[in-house]
Amino acid sequence: MTLIYKICDTAMWREAEQLGVFTGAEIDIQDGYIHFSTAAQLAETARKHFHGRKDLVLVTIDSTALDIKWEPSRGGDLFPHLYTDLPVDAAVSVTAMPCDADGMPVPEGGFPAV
């Protein structure tokens, strides 16, 4: 199982659960694909794009059955992208991401091991 991660608003994910698919956040829709991170990229993604944001969840995804494209992005690192809706049944877990004292969203239990 290859795990990838998506940080999103709790309400957005709850809506996806009702629909059965996650169509993406505003940035995903603008870019034409759903952005994900690997375990190694996750803390920097949280810091860069979600600092100070509350009511977030970390969705852990089993990417095995998905048509993930690995494409260069920040610093030339390969990031996982999905060019279609994400079926919510690909989610392995959904974890709250409260902010720490510095405003950094951190998953309950900490970031996944690299």
GROMACS .gro file of C-alpha atoms in nm:
model
  114
    1MET     CA    1   0.000   0.000   0.000
    2THR     CA    2   0.138   0.341  -0.100
    3LEU     CA    3   0.009   0.614   0.130
    4ILE     CA    4  -0.032   0.976   0.025
    5TYR     CA    5  -0.188   1.262   0.219
    6LYS     CA    6  -0.437   1.543   0.165
    7ILE     CA    7  -0.492   1.834   0.404
    8CYS     CA    8  -0.835   1.992   0.371
    9ASP     CA    9  -1.111   2.170   0.559
   10THR     CA   10  -1.314   1.941   0.781
   11ALA     CA   11  -1.642   2.062   0.628
   12MET     CA   12  -1.513   2.000   0.277
   13TRP     CA   13  -1.417   1.642   0.364
   14ARG     CA   14  -1.749   1.577   0.540
   15GLU     CA   15  -1.930   1.696   0.226
   16ALA     CA   16  -1.716   1.460   0.017
   17GLU     CA   17  -1.813   1.174   0.247
   18GLN     CA   18  -2.179   1.252   0.179
   19LEU     CA   19  -2.119   1.262  -0.199
   20GLY     CA   20  -1.884   0.964  -0.210
   21VAL     CA   21  -1.615   1.165  -0.391
   22PHE     CA   22  -1.380   1.453  -0.316
   23THR     CA   23  -1.372   1.692  -0.609
   24GLY     CA   24  -1.091   1.905  -0.468
   25ALA     CA   25  -1.029   2.229  -0.288
   26GLU     CA   26  -1.035   2.560  -0.476
   27ILE     CA   27  -0.663   2.533  -0.565
   28ASP     CA   28  -0.714   2.178  -0.692
   29ILE     CA   29  -1.001   2.285  -0.915
   30GLN     CA   30  -0.800   2.582  -1.047
   31ASP     CA   31  -0.498   2.363  -1.125
   32GLY     CA   32  -0.703   2.081  -1.277
   33TYR     CA   33  -0.584   1.810  -1.038
   34ILE     CA   34  -0.597   1.719  -0.670
   35HIS     CA   35  -0.274   1.797  -0.485
   36PHE     CA   36  -0.137   1.541  -0.240
   37SER     CA   37   0.184   1.509  -0.039
   38THR     CA   38   0.405   1.223   0.068
   39ALA     CA   39   0.490   1.172   0.434
   40ALA     CA   40   0.823   1.347   0.373
   41GLN     CA   41   0.653   1.651   0.213
   42LEU     CA   42   0.362   1.684   0.452
   43ALA     CA   43   0.504   1.913   0.724
   44GLU     CA   44   0.629   2.163   0.466
   45THR     CA   45   0.293   2.156   0.286
   46ALA     CA   46   0.116   2.226   0.617
   47ARG     CA   47   0.353   2.511   0.699
   48LYS     CA   48   0.352   2.669   0.354
   49HIS     CA   49  -0.016   2.641   0.261
   50PHE     CA   50  -0.214   2.595   0.583
   51HIS     CA   51  -0.034   2.791   0.858
   52GLY     CA   52  -0.285   2.940   1.099
   53ARG     CA   53  -0.581   2.757   0.943
   54LYS     CA   54  -0.819   2.589   1.183
   55ASP     CA   55  -1.069   2.309   1.136
   56LEU     CA   56  -0.844   2.102   0.911
   57VAL     CA   57  -0.817   1.728   0.868
   58LEU     CA   58  -0.542   1.507   0.734
   59VAL     CA   59  -0.682   1.245   0.500
   60THR     CA   60  -0.456   0.943   0.455
   61ILE     CA   61  -0.511   0.785   0.115
   62ASP     CA   62  -0.423   0.441  -0.018
   63SER     CA   63  -0.312   0.538  -0.367
   64THR     CA   64  -0.271   0.181  -0.493
   65ALA     CA   65  -0.589   0.177  -0.705
   66LEU     CA   66  -0.567   0.543  -0.811
   67ASP     CA   67  -0.415   0.682  -1.131
   68ILE     CA   68  -0.163   0.903  -0.951
   69LYS     CA   69   0.077   1.109  -1.159
   70TRP     CA   70   0.408   1.194  -0.992
   71GLU     CA   71   0.513   1.539  -1.113
   72PRO     CA   72   0.788   1.783  -1.017
   73SER     CA   73   0.691   2.076  -0.799
   74ARG     CA   74   0.849   2.251  -0.500
   75GLY     CA   75   1.227   2.223  -0.529
   76GLY     CA   76   1.196   1.964  -0.806
   77ASP     CA   77   1.047   1.704  -0.569
   78LEU     CA   78   0.792   1.470  -0.722
   79PHE     CA   79   0.444   1.528  -0.582
   80PRO     CA   80   0.142   1.300  -0.626
   81HIS     CA   81  -0.141   1.447  -0.833
   82LEU     CA   82  -0.480   1.300  -0.925
   83TYR     CA   83  -0.652   1.427  -1.242
   84THR     CA   84  -0.997   1.301  -1.147
   85ASP     CA   85  -1.225   1.300  -0.844
   86LEU     CA   86  -1.102   1.110  -0.540
   87PRO     CA   87  -1.332   0.830  -0.424
   88VAL     CA   88  -1.368   0.869  -0.047
   89ASP     CA   89  -1.337   0.494  -0.001
   90ALA     CA   90  -0.966   0.536  -0.085
   91ALA     CA   91  -0.927   0.710   0.253
   92VAL     CA   92  -0.755   0.493   0.512
   93SER     CA   93  -0.803   0.745   0.793
   94VAL     CA   94  -0.911   1.101   0.865
   95THR     CA   95  -0.729   1.281   1.148
   96ALA     CA   96  -0.795   1.624   1.299
   97MET     CA   97  -0.514   1.879   1.253
   98PRO     CA   98  -0.529   2.139   1.530
   99CYS     CA   99  -0.273   2.420   1.527
  100ASP     CA  100   0.017   2.415   1.768
  101ALA     CA  101   0.120   2.724   1.968
  102ASP     CA  102   0.297   2.866   1.660
  103GLY     CA  103  -0.004   2.824   1.431
  104MET     CA  104   0.130   2.514   1.256
  105PRO     CA  105  -0.140   2.255   1.181
  106VAL     CA  106  -0.022   1.922   1.323
  107PRO     CA  107  -0.215   1.595   1.297
  108GLU     CA  108  -0.329   1.451   1.628
  109GLY     CA  109  -0.060   1.196   1.710
  110GLY     CA  110   0.198   1.385   1.501
  111PHE     CA  111   0.307   1.368   1.140
  112PRO     CA  112   0.339   1.022   0.986
  113ALA     CA  113   0.682   0.861   0.990
  114VAL     CA  114   0.887   0.904   0.676
   0.00000   0.00000   0.00000
